[in-house]
Short mmCIF file of C-alpha atoms in Angstrom, two decimals:
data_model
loop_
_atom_site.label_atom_id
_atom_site.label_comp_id
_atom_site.label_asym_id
_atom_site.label_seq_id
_atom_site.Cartn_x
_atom_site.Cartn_y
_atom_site.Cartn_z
CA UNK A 1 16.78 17.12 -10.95
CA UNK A 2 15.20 14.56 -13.10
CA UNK A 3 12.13 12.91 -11.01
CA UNK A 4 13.32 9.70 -11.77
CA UNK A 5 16.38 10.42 -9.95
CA UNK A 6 14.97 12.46 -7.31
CA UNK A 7 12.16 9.48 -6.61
CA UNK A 8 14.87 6.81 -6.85
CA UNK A 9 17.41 8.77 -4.78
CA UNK A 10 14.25 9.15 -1.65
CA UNK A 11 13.71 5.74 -1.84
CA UNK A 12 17.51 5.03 -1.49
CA UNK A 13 17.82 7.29 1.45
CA UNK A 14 14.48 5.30 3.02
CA UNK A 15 16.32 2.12 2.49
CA UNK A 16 19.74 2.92 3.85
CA UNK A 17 18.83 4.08 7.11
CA UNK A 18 18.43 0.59 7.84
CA UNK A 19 22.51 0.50 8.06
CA UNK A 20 22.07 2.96 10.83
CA UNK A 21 20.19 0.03 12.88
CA UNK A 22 22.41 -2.85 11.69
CA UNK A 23 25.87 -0.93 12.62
CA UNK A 24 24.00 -1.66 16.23
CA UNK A 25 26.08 -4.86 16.22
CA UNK A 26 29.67 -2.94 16.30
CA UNK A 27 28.79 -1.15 19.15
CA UNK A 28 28.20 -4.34 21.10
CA UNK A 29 31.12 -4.93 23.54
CA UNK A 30 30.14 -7.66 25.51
CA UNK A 31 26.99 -10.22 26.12
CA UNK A 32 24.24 -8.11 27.73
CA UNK A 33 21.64 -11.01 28.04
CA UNK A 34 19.16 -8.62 28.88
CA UNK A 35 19.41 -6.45 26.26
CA UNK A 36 18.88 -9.27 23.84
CA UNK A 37 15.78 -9.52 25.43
CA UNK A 38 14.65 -6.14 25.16
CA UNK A 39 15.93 -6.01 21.92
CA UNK A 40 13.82 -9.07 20.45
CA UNK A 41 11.01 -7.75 22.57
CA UNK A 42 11.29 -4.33 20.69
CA UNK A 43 11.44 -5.78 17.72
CA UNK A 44 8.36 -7.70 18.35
CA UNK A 45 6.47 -4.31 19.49
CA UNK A 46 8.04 -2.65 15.64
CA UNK A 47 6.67 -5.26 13.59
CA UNK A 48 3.13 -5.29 15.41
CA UNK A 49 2.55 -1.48 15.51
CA UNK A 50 3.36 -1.27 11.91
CA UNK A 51 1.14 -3.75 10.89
CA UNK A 52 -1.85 -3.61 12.18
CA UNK A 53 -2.02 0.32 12.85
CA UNK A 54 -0.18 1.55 9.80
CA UNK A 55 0.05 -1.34 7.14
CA UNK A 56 -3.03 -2.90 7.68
CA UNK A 57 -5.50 -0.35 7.34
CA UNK A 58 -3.28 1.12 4.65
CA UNK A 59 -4.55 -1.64 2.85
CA UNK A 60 -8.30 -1.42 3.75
CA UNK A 61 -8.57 1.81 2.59
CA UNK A 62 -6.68 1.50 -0.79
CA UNK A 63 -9.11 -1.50 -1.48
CA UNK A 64 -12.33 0.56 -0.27
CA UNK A 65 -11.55 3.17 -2.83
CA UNK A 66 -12.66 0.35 -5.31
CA UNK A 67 -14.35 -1.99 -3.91
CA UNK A 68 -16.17 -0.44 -1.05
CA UNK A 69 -16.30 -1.06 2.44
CA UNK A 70 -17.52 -4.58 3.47
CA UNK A 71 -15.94 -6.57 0.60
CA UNK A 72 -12.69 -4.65 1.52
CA UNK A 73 -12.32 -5.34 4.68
CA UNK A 74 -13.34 -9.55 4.00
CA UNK A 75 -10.28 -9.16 1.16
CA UNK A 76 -8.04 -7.27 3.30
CA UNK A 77 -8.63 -9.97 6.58
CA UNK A 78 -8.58 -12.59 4.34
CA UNK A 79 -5.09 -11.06 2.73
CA UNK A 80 -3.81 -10.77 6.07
CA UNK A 81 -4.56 -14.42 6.92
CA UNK A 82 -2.94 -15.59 3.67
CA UNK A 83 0.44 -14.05 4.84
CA UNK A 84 0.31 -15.74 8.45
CA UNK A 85 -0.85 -19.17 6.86
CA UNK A 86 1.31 -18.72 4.04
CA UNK A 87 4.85 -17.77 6.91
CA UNK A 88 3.70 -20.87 8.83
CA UNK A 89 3.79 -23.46 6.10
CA UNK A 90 7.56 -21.64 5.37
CA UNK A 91 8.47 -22.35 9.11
CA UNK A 92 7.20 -25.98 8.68
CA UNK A 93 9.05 -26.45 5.78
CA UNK A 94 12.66 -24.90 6.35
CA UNK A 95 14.73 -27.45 8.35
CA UNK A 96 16.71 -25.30 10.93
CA UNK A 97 19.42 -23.60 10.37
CA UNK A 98 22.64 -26.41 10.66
CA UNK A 99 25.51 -25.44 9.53
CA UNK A 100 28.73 -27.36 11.94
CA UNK A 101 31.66 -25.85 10.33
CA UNK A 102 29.94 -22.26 11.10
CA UNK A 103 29.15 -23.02 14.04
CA UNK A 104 32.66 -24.76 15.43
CA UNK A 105 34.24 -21.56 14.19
CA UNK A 106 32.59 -19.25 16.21
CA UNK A 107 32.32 -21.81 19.34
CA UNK A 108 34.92 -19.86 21.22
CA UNK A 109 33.10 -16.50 20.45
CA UNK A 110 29.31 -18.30 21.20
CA UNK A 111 30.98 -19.37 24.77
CA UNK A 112 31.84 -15.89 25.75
CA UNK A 113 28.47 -14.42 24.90
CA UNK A 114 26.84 -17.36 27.05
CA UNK A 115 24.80 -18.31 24.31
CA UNK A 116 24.65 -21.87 23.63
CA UNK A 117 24.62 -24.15 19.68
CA UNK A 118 21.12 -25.17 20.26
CA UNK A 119 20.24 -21.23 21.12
CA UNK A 120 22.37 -20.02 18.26
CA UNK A 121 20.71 -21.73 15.52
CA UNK A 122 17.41 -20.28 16.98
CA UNK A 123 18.77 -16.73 17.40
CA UNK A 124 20.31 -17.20 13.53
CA UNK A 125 17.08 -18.23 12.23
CA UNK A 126 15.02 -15.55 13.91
CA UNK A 127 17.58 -12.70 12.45
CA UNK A 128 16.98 -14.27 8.70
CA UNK A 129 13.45 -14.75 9.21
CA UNK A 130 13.26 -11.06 10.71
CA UNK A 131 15.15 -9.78 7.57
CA UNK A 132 13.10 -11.79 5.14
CA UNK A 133 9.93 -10.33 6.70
CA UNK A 134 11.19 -6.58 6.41
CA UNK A 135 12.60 -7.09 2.76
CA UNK A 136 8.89 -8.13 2.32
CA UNK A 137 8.11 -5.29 3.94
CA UNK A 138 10.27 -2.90 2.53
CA UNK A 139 9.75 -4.00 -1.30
CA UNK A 140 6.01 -2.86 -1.43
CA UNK A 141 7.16 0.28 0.62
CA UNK A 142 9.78 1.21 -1.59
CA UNK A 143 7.52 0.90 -4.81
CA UNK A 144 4.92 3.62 -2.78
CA UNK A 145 7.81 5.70 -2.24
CA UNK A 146 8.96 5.81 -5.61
CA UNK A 147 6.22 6.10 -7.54
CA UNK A 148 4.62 9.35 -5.21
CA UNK A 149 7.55 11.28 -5.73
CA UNK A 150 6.12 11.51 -9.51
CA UNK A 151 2.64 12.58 -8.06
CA UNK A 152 3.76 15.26 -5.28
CA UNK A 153 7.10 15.47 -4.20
CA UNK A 154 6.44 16.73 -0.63
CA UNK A 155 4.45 13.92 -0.02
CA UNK A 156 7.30 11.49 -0.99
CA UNK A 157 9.98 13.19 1.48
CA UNK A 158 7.61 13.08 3.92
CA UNK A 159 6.71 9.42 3.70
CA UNK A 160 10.32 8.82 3.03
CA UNK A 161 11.56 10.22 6.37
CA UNK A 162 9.07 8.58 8.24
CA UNK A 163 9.78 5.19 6.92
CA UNK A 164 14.05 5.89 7.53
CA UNK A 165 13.39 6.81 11.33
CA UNK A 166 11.52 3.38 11.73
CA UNK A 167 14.08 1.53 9.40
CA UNK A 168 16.42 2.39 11.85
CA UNK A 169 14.68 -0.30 14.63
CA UNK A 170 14.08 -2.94 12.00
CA UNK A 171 17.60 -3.22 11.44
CA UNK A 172 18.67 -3.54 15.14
CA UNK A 173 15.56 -6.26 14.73
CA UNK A 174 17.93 -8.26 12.35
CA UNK A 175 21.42 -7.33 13.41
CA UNK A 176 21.27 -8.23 17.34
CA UNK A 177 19.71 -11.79 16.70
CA UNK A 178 22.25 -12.77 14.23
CA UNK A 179 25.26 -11.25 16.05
CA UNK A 180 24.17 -13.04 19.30
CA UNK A 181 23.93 -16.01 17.43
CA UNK A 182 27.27 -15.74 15.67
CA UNK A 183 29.23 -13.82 17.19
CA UNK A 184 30.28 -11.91 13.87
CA UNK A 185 29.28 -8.42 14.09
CA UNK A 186 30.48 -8.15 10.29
CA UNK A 187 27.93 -10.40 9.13
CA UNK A 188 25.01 -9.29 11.66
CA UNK A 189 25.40 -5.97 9.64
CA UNK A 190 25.57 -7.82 6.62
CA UNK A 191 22.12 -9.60 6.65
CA UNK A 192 20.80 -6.45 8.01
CA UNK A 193 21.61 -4.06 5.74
CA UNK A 194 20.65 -6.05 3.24
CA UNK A 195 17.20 -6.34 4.45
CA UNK A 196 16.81 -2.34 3.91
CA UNK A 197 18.55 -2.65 0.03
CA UNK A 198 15.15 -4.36 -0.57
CA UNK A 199 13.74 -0.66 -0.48
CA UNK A 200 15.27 0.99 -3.60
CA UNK A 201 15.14 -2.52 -5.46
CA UNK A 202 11.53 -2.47 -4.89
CA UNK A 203 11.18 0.83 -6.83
CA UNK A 204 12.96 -0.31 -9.24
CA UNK A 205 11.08 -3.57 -10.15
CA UNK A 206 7.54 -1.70 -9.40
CA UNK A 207 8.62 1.11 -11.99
CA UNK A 208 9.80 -1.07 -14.81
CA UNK A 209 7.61 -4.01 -14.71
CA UNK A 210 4.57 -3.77 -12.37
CA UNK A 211 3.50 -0.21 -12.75
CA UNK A 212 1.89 -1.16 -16.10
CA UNK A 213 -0.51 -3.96 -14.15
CA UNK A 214 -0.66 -3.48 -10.41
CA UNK A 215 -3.73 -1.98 -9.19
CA UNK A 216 -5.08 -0.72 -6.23
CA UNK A 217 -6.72 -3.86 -5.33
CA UNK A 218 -3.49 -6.27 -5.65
CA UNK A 219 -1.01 -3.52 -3.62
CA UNK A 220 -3.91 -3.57 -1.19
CA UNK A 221 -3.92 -7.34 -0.83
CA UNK A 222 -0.19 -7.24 -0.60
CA UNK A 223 0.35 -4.74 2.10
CA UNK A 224 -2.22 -6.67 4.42
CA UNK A 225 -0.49 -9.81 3.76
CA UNK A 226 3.03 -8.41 4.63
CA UNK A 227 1.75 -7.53 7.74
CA UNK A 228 0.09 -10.79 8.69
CA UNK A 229 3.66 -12.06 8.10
CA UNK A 230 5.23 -9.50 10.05
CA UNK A 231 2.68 -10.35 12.82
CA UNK A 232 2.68 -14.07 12.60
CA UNK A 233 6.58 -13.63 13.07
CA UNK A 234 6.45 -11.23 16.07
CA UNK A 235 4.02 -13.43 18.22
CA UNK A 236 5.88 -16.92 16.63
CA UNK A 237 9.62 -16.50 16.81
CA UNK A 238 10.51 -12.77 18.46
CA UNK A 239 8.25 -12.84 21.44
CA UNK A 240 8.61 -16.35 22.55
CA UNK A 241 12.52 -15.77 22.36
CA UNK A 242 12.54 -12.56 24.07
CA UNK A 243 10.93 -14.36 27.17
CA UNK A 244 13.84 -17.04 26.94
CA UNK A 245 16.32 -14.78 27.04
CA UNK A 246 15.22 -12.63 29.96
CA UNK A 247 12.54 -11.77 32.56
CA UNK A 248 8.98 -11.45 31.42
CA UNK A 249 8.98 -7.95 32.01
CA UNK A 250 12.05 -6.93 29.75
CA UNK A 251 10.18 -8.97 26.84
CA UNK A 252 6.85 -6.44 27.68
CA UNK A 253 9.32 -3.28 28.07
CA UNK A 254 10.52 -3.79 24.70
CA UNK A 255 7.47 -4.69 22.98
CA UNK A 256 6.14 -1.51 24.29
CA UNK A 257 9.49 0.46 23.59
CA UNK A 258 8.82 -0.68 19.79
CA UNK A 259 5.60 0.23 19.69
CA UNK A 260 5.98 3.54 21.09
CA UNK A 261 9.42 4.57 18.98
CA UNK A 262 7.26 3.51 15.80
CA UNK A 263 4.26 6.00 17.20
CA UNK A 264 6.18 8.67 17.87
CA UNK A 265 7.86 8.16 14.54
CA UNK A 266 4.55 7.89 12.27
CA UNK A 267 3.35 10.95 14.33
CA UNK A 268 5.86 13.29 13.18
CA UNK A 269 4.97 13.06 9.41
#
């Protein structure tokens, strides 16, 4: 097979195992307002792990390798920082999501899952923040994908199975939100799966325009600063949430469920 195809085709596969996450929403049969609270706690405890134990010091050491040590790790703190300032002047900015007509449609729908129109604006505007945080996320990780399957093949299928079995949570991370919030499990997998398409498009755009001008140094500073918005997100919107939607100790049991599915999952590649 052509490696353009083959590398394309891996990052594809990474991408689209975000669908497995986001059909979450069809199998939803009633309100379970405790599992929306583990759910937003677990997707809190995926976005965390990932960032500051795999993304993070991804980043330090691809900047060490040409910088060195101390003046990578000021440029990779100072990366992260960038994306949590940089989220938090978005969230200031962005009125909330208000939308009546959507809203009065699903009413009926909003009523039977005992979630109110103040609380599904917030739960609708966590879901697309979530899924603009893991496009983020998955556009960089696509583009890595991609271009090692030109460099060593076995490397690529290896680093793209390990980012489909953690895809899988970060589309339940989109999909439950919005479907609590709307009621439409059609368009909770929607959003979702969109947020994993992000993958292959990423390797796409990195192969025909950035691979002649990113460097080390600037995919460095980029995967740091994905993961101070991933972070910032997490402790902002997901957590806070979580806790509002159940006992404090379902918001810690799925922060740690996250945390130790995405483990387990980096472990076994």
């Amino acid at each position: 097979m052509n490696t353009f195809w083959f590398a394309f085709l891996l990052t594809l596969f990474a991408g689209l195992s975000t669908g497995i996450g986001s059909s979450i929403a069809f199998f939803i049969k009633k309100a379970n307002i405790k599992f929306l609270s583990v759910s937003l706690g677990f997707s809190a405890g995926v976005m965390i792990y990932v960032s500051l134990v795999e993304m993070l010091p991804e980043a330090q050491h691809i900047i060490s390798n040409n910088l060195g040590g101390n003046l990578s790790e000021w440029i990779t703190v100072g990366a992260f920082f960038f994306g949590v300032l940089l989220t938090a002047f978005i969230d200031m900015i962005i009125p909330n999501i208000e939308n009546p007509h959507e809203f009065e449609k699903n009413q009926k729908k909003l009523n039977a899952l005992k979630v109110g129109r103040k609380d599904s604006r917030k739960l609708m505007r966590i879901g697309l923040f979530t899924a603009l945080a893991l496009a983020l996320h998955n556009f960089p990780e696509g583009f890595a994908t991609f271009m090692s399957a030109f460099h060593d093949p076995n490397l690529a299928i290896s680093i793209a199975f390990a980012i489909a079995i953690h895809n899988i949570p970060e589309g339940i991370s989109v999909s439950v939100p919005i479907f609590y919030a709307t009621g439409d499990r059609k368009k909770a997998f929607y959003y979702s799966f969109l947020s994993g398409l992000a993958e292959p498009v990423g390797a796409l755009i990195g192969y025909a325009i950035l691979r002649p001008f990113l460097n080390d140094i600037l995919l460095g500073f980029v995967f740091a600063g994905i993961a101070g918005i991933m972070v910032y997100i997490s402790f902002d919107e997901l957590l806070p949430a979580s806790r509002e939607y159940g006992k404090h100790h379902l918001s810690i049991l799925g922060l740690f469920s996250g945390m130790l599915v995405m483990a387990i999952s980096l472990a076994m590649f």
